[in-house]
XYZ file of C-alpha atoms in Angstrom:
564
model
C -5.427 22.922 12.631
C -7.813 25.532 10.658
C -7.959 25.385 7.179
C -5.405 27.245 5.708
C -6.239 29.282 2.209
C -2.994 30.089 0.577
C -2.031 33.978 -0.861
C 1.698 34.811 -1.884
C 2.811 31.064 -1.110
C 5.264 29.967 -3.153
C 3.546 27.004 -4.067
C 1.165 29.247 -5.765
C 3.419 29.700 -8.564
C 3.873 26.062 -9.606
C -0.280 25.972 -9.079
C -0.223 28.312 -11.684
C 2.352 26.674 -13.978
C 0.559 23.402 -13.703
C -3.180 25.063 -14.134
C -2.079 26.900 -17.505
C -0.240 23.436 -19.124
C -1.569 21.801 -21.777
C 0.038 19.340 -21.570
C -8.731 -26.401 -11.491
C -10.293 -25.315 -8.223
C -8.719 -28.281 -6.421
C -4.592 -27.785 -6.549
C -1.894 -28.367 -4.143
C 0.301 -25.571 -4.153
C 4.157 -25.610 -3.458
C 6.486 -23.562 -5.224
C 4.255 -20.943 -5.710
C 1.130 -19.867 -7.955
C -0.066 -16.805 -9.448
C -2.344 -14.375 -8.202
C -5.475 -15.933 -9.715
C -4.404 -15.864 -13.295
C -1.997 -17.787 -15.184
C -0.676 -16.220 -18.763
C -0.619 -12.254 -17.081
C 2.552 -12.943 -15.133
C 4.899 -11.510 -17.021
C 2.777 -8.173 -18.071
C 2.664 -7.279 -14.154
C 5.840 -5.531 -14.745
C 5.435 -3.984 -17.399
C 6.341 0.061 -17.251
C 4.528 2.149 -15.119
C 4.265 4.760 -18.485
C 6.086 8.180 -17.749
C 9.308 7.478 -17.404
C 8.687 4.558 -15.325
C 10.712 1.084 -15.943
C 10.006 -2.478 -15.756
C 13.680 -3.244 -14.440
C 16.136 -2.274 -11.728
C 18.396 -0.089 -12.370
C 22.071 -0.503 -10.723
C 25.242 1.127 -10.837
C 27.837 -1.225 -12.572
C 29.137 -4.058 -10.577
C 26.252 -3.694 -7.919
C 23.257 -5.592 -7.162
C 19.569 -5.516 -6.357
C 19.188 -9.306 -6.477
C 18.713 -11.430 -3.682
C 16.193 -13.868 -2.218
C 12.673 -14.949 -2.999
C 10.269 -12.825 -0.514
C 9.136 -15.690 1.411
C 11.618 -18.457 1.877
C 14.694 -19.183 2.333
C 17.230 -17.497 0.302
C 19.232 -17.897 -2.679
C 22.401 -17.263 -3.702
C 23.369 -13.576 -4.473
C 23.651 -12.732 -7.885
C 26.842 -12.689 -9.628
C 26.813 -8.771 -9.960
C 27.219 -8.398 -5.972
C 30.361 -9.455 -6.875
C 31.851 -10.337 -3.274
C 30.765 -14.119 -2.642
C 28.646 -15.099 0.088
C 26.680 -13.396 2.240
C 28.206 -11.967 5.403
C 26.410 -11.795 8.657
C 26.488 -8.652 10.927
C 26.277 -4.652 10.610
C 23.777 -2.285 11.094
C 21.588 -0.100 8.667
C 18.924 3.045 9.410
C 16.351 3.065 7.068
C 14.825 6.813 6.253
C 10.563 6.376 6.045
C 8.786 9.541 4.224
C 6.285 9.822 7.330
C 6.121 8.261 11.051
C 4.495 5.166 12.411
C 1.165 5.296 13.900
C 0.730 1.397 15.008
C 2.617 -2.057 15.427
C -0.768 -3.626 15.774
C -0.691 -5.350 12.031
C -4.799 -5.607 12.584
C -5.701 -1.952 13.668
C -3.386 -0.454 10.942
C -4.418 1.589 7.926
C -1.006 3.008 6.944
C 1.523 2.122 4.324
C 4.509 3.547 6.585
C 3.887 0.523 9.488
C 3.576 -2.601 6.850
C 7.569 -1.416 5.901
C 8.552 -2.159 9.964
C 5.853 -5.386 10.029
C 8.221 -7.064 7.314
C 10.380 -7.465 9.923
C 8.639 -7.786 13.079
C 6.043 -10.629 11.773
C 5.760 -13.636 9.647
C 2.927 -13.756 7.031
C 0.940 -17.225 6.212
C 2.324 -16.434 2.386
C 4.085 -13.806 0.763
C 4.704 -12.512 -3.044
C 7.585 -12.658 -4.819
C 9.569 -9.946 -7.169
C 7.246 -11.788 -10.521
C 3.728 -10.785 -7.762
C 3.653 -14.695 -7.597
C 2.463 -16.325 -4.596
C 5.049 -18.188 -2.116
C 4.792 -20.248 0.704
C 6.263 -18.501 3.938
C 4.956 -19.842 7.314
C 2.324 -22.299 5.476
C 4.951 -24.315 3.239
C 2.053 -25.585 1.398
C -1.727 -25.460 0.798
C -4.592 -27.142 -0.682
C -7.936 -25.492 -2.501
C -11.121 -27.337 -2.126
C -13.120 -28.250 -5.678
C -15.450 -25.917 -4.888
C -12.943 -23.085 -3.448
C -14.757 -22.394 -0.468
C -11.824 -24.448 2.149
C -8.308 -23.681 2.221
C -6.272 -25.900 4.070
C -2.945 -24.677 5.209
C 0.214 -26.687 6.585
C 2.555 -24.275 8.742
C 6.234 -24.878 8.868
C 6.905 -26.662 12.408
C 9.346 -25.186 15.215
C 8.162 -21.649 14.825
C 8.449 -19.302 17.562
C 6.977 -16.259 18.775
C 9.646 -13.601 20.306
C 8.227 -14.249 23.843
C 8.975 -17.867 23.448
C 5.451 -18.673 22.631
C 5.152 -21.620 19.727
C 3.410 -20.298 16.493
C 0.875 -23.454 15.467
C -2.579 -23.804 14.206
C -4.013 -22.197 17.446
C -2.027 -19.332 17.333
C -3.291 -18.644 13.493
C -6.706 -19.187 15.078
C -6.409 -17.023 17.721
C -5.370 -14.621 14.989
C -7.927 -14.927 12.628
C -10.813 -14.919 15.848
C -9.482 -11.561 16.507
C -9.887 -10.122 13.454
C -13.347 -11.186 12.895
C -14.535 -9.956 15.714
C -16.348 -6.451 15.411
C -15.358 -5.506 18.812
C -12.009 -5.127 17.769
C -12.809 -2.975 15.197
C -10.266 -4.051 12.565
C -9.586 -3.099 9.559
C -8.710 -6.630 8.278
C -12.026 -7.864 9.292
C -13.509 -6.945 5.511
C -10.680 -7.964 3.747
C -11.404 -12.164 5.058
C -15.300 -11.614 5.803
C -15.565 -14.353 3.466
C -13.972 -16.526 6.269
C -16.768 -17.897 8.679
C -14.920 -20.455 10.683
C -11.085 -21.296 11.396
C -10.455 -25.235 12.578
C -6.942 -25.895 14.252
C -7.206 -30.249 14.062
C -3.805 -30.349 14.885
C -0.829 -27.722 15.383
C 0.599 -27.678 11.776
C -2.988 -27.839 10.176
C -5.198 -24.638 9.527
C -8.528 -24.757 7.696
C -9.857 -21.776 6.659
C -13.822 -22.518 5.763
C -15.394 -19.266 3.510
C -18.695 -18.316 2.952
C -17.881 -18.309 -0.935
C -15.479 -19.122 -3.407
C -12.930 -15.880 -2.823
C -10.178 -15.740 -5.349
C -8.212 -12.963 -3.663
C -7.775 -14.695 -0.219
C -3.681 -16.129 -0.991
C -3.002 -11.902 -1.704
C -4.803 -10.803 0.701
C -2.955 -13.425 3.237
C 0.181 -11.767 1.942
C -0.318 -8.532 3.662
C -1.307 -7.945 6.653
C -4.345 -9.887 7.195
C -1.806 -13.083 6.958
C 0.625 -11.297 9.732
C 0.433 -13.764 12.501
C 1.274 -12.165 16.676
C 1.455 -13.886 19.925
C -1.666 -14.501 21.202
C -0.172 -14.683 24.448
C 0.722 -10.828 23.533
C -2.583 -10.165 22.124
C -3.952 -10.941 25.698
C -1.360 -9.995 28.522
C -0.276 -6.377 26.341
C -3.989 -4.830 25.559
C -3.973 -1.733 24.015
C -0.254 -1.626 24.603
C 0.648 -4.369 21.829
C 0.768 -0.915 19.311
C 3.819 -0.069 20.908
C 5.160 -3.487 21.947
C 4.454 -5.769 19.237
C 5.338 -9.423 19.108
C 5.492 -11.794 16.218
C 8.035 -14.688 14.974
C 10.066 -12.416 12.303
C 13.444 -12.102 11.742
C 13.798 -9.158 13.812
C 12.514 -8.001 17.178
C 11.568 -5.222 18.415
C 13.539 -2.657 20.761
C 12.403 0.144 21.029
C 10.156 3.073 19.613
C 10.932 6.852 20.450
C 7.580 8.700 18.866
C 9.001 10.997 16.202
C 12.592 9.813 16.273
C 13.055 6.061 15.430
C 12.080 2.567 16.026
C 14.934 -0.079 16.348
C 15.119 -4.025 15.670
C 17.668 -6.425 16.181
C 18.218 -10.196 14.787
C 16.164 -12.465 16.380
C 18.624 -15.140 17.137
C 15.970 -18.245 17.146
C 14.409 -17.191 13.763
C 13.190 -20.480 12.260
C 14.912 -19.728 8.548
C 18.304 -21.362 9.345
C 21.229 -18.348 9.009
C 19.164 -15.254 8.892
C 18.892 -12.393 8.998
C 22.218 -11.346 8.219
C 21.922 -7.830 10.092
C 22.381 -7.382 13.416
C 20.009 -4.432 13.686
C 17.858 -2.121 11.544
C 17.044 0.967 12.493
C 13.482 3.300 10.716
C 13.481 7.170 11.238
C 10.762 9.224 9.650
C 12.220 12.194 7.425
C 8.936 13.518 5.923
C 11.087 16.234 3.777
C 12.734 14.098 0.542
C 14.902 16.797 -0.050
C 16.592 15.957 3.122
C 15.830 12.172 3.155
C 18.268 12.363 -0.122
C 21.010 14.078 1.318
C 20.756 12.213 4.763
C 21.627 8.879 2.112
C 23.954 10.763 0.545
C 26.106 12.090 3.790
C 25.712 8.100 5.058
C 23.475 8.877 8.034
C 20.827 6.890 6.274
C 21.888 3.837 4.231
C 18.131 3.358 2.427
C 15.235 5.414 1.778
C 11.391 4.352 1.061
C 11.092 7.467 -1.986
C 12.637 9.933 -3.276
C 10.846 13.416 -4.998
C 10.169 13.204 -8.278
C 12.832 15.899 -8.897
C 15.554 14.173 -7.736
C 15.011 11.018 -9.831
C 17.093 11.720 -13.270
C 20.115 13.139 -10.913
C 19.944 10.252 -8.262
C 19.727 8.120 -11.479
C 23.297 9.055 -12.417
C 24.614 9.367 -9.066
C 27.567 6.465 -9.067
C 27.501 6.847 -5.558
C 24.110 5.494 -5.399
C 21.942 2.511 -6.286
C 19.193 3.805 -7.843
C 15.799 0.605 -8.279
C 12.466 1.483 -10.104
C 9.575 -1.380 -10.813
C 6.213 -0.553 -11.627
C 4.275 -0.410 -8.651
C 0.490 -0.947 -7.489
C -0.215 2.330 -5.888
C -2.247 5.550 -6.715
C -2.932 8.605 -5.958
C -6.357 10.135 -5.451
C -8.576 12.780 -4.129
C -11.418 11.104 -1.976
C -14.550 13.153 -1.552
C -17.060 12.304 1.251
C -20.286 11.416 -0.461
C -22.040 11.630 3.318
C -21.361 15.657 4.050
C -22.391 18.680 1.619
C -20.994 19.456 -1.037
C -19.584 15.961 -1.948
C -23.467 13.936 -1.397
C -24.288 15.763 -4.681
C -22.881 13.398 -7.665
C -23.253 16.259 -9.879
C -20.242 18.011 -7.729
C -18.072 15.193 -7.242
C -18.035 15.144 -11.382
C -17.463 18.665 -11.448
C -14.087 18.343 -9.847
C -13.525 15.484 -11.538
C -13.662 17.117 -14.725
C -11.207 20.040 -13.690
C -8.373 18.032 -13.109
C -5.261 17.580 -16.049
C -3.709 14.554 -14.656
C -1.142 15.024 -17.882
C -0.198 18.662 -16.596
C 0.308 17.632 -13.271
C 2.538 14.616 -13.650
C 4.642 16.356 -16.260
C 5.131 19.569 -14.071
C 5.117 18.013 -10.584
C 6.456 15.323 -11.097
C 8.515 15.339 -14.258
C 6.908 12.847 -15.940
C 7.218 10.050 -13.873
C 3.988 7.848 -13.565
C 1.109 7.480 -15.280
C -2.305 9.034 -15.193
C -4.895 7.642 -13.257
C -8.491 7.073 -14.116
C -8.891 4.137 -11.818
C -7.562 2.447 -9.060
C -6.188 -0.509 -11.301
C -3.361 0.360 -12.291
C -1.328 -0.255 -15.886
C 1.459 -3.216 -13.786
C -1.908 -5.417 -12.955
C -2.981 -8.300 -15.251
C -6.952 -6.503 -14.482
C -6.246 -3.114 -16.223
C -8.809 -1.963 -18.615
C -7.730 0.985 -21.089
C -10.986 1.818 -22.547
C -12.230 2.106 -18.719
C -11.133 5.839 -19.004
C -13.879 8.874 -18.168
C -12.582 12.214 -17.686
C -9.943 14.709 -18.830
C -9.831 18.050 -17.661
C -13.083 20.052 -19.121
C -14.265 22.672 -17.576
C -17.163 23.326 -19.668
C -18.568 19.959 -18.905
C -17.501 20.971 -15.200
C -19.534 23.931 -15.794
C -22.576 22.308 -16.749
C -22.347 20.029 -13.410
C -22.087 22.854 -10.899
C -25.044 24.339 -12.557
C -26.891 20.542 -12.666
C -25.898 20.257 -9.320
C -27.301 23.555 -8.061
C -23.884 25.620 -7.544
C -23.199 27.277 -11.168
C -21.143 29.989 -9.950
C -18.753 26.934 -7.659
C -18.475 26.494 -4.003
C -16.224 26.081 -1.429
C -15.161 23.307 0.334
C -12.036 22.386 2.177
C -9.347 19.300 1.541
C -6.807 17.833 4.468
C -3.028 17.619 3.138
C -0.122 15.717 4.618
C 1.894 18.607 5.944
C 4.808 17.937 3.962
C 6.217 20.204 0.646
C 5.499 17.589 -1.676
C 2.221 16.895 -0.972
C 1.542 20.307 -0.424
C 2.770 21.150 -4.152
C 0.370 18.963 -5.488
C -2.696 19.717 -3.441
C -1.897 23.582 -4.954
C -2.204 22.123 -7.917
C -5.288 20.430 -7.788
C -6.673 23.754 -6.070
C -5.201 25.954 -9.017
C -7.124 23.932 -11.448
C -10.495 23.812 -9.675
C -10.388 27.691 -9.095
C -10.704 27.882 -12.873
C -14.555 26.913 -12.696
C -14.938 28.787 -8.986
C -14.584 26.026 -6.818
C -12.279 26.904 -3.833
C -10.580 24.248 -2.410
C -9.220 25.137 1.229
C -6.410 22.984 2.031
C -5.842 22.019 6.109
C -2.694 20.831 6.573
C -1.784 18.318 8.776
C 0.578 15.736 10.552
C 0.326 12.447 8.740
C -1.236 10.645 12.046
C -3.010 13.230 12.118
C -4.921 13.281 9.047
C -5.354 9.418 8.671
C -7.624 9.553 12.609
C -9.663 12.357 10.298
C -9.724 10.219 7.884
C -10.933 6.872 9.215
C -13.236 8.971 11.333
C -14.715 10.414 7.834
C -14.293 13.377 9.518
C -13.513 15.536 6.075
C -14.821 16.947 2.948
C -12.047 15.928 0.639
C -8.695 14.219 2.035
C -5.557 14.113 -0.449
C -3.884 10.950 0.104
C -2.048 7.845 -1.850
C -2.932 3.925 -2.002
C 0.163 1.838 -1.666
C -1.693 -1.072 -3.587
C -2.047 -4.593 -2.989
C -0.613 -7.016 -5.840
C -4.291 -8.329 -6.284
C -7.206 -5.673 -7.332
C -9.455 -6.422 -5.150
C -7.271 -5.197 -2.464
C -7.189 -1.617 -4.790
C -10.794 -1.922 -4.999
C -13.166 -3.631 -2.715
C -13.219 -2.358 0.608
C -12.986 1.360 -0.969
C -16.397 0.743 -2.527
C -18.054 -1.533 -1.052
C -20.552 -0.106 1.145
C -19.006 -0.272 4.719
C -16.147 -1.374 3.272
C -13.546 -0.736 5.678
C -11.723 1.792 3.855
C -14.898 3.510 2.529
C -14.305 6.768 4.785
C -16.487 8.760 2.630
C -19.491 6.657 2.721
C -20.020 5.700 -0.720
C -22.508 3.202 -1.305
C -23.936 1.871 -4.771
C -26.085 -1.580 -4.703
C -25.007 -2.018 -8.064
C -21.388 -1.626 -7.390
C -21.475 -3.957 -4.190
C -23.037 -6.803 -6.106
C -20.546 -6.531 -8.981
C -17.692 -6.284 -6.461
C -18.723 -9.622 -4.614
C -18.936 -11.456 -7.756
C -15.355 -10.411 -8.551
C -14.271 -12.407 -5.321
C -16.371 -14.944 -6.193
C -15.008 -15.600 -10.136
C -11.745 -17.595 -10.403
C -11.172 -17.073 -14.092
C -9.210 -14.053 -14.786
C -11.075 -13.069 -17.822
C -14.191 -12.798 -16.138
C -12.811 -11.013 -13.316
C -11.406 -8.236 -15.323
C -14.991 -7.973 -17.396
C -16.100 -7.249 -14.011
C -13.811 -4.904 -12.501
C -14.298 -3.095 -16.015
C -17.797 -2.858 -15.128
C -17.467 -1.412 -11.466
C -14.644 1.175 -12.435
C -17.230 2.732 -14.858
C -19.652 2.831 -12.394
C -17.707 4.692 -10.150
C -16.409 7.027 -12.290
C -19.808 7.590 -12.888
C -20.634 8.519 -9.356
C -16.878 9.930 -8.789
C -16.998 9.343 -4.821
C -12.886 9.072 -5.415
C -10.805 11.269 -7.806
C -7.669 8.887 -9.520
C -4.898 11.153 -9.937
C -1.638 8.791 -11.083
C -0.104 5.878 -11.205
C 3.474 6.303 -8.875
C 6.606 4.079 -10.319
C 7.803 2.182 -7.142
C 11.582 3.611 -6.028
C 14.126 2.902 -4.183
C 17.272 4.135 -3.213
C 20.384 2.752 -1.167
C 23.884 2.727 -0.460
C 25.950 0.429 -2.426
C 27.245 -1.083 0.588
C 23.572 -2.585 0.872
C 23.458 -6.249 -0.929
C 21.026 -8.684 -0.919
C 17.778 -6.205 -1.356
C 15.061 -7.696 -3.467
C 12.630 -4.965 -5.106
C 9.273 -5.850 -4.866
C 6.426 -3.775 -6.406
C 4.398 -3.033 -3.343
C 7.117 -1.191 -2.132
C 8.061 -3.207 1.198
C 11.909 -3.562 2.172
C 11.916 -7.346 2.919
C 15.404 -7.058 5.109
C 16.098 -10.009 6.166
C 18.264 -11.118 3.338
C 20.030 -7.942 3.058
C 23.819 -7.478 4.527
C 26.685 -5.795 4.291
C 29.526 -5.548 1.950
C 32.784 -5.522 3.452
């Protein structure tokens, strides 16, 4: 699609409005442990700033409580009101974009992880506190010198196609994701992982190159999503559209566009779930009408909801209405490979033309918090004095002129074709024009623009981080050079040794003197503009029970049912 420069667009005028504002390394873990720190727990939910809130909000006499992420669940909370769970129903879940793969190891959007909760079992998972539990390893033991983790599964697992999910199978996993020829994304988020031993089928040993504090979070996404290896071999290429893993649903069936369906997986190891006999995802990339689909009952749940919306949907007794403070941000990324953007001097030029203030009050009425790093204020890491740039377009002036382009330039910036993001792209273009720098915006299809964008096929790409409950996964492979999500080619020596000691450092302290470090170097070099801070929202039927609200944003399902 060719760039497209926008005249009499009605975003224009909100552009406008938004440009003018002033506005002990050896321990045996079993119930749990925090993500590398112990005395930060409870400041990990603390607000998001801007309206966001460290609680969930209800309606009376309903309920977001539930069960831990991992195991098996508890009780509902006294606020559901109506006793036990009950087993059976259906819901259809409304996603703000479409899938692009089922293939846990090849995927780079937020949008699949949502359907993986379901599909596949993780080694570990976090809880609604961000606090490591055990889910298909019950337990786990450190080595002294951190550099072996030795994991015991839960016994009796099986894969959808029958296929039992031991040691080998987590090998099998872990092989395929190491190896460059498949190309995965996972591979640099457990590089420090140079051999996997299966001794015996409930025993994995993961043996690292290097202490690496963030491994138990980083097993709690993706990277710990364990599929057949029976389907890894016999479906190819095809396993994106046929995946198989052990979770508490399995898949049906995925119409491109329209929906992807899951039903109970009637073997699932956790004795009496899931409670639903089928969930049901359809993308609806407009919010506008992903609210009113939830309100006319064609949707029971929705991932996010516009900004607009929130205060009304807030006081809408019809609706449960759940905000935490979440891990994600929003940012500009600007290829430091390709003219203009391998000139520092212009990266900090936009950097310095951007009123993060303005645009969260008038976009998105003053929910979230500005950005200024990708650590956000909810992690135990976050650094308030690590803050660079407000908008100034004299000091922008002087850096197009330092960087050989005093009267601006042009360059152009891909955009999820959807209103919202749209809206704020106009904004960021409004406020660049100020200093002459024209920002074309291509829109695109979500798919779309991610291929672009893992290609580093782009000049600038608007997009959003949906954050990992550990910084490094907010950080690392962004920066690092060849990091697997450092599509612009960024590369700083002084910035990859930092980051490795960060993985290497168990003591919280130390780690966030480091990552305080790092984020000023790269706001120094500006390869990545940090816009704001989302809160994390969700909305949902009161029929719903059961749902536990978890800051990265992932519906865990499987303990949710129905009220009769």
């Amino acid at each position: 699609m060719r760039p497209h420069d926008f005249g009499d667009d009605p975003f224009d005028r909100v552009a406008h409005a938004v440009s003018t504002t002033s506005l002990t390394r050896r321990t045996l873990l079993r119930g749990g442990v925090a993500l590398g720190f112990t005395t930060a727990a409870g400041a990990l939910l603390a607000a998001c700033g801007g309206g966001g809130s460290s609680a969930t909000s209800t309606p009376a006499g309903e309920s977001g409580g539930g069960a831990p992420a991992g195991g098996s669940p508890t009780a509902t909370t006294a606020a559901s009101g109506d006793g036990a769970p009950q087993r059976g129903g259906s819901i259809t879940v409304a996603l703000n974009s479409d899938l692009t793969t089922m293939d846990p190891h090849k995927s780079t959007a937020a949008v699949d992880r949502q359907v993986y909760q379901l599909i596949y079992d993780k080694l570990v998972d976090i809880d609604a506190q961000l606090n490591i539990v055990p889910y298909l390893a019950e337990r786990w033991e450190i080595a002294d010198d951190g550099k072996q983790y030795t994991f015991t599964l839960v016994s009796g697992v099986t894969f959808h196609d029958g296929e039992p999910l031991n040691a080998a199978a987590v090998k099998a996993n872990f092989d395929r994701m190491l190896d460059p020829a498949t190309a995965s994304p996972r591979r640099s988020e457990v590089a420090q992982v140079t051999e996997v031993q299966a001794p015996d089928d409930t025993t994995v040993v993961l043996v690292l190159s290097q202490p690496y504090a963030p491994l138990l979070a980083t097993l709690s996404d993706r990277a710990g999503m364990i599929i057949s290896p029976k389907a890894i071999q016999e479906k190819g290429d095809d396993l994106a559209r046929e995946p198989v893993g052990s979770g508490a649903f399995v898949f049906v069936e995925w119409v491109k566009d329209d929906h992807l369906t899951v039903k109970r997986n009637e073997n699932y190891w956790q004795e009496g779930l899931p409670y639903l006999d089928q969930v049901t995802y359809k993308p609806v990339t407009d919010a506008t009408v992903r609210l009113t689909s939830l309100r006319t009952n064609e949707v029971q749940m929705v991932d996010a909801i516009s900004a607009k919306d929130v205060e009304a949907t807030k006081n809408d007794p019809s609706l449960v209405y759940s905000e935490v403070a979440g891990l994600a941000f929003q940012y500009i990324s600007l290829n430091s490979s390709k003219p203009p953007f391998d000139k520092k001097e212009l990266r900090q030029a936009v950097a310095w033309t951007i009123d993060r203030e303005a645009i969260i009050n008038a976009i998105f009425f003053g929910i979230g918090h500005p950005a200024q790093t990708p650590i956000p204020p909810s992690s135990w890491a976050y650094d308030e004095s690590v803050q660079v740039y407000h908008q100034d377009y004299d000091k922008a002036k002087e850096l197009l002129a330092a960087g050989g382009a005093p009267d601006g330039f042009e360059f152009t910036m891909l955009v999820t074709n959807t209103p919202d993001a749209i809206q704020l792209a106009e904004a960021y273009r409004a406020q660049m024009a100020a200093v002459g720098i024209n920002a074309k915006l291509e829109l695109l299809e979500f798919g779309t623009l991610l291929d672009r964008n893992d290609a580093g096929d782009f000049q600038a790409v608007s997009l959003q981080w949906s954050g990992r409950p550990d910084p490094d996964g907010n950080i690392y492979n962004y920066f690092i050079t060849d990091g697997g999500l450092n599509r612009g080619k960024y590369s700083n020596p002084e910035v990859d040794r930092l980051l490795e000691q960060t993985r290497a450092v168990a003591d919280p302290a130390e780690r966030k003197k480091l990552y305080a470090e790092v984020c000023r170097l790269i706001a120094e070099d500006a390869p990545m503009i940090f816009i704001r801070f989302p809160a994390e929202i969700k909305v949902w039927q009161p029929v719903i029970q059961g749902f536990v609200h978890v800051p990265d944003g992932m519906m865990r399902l499987k303990t949710v049912w129905l009220r009769q």
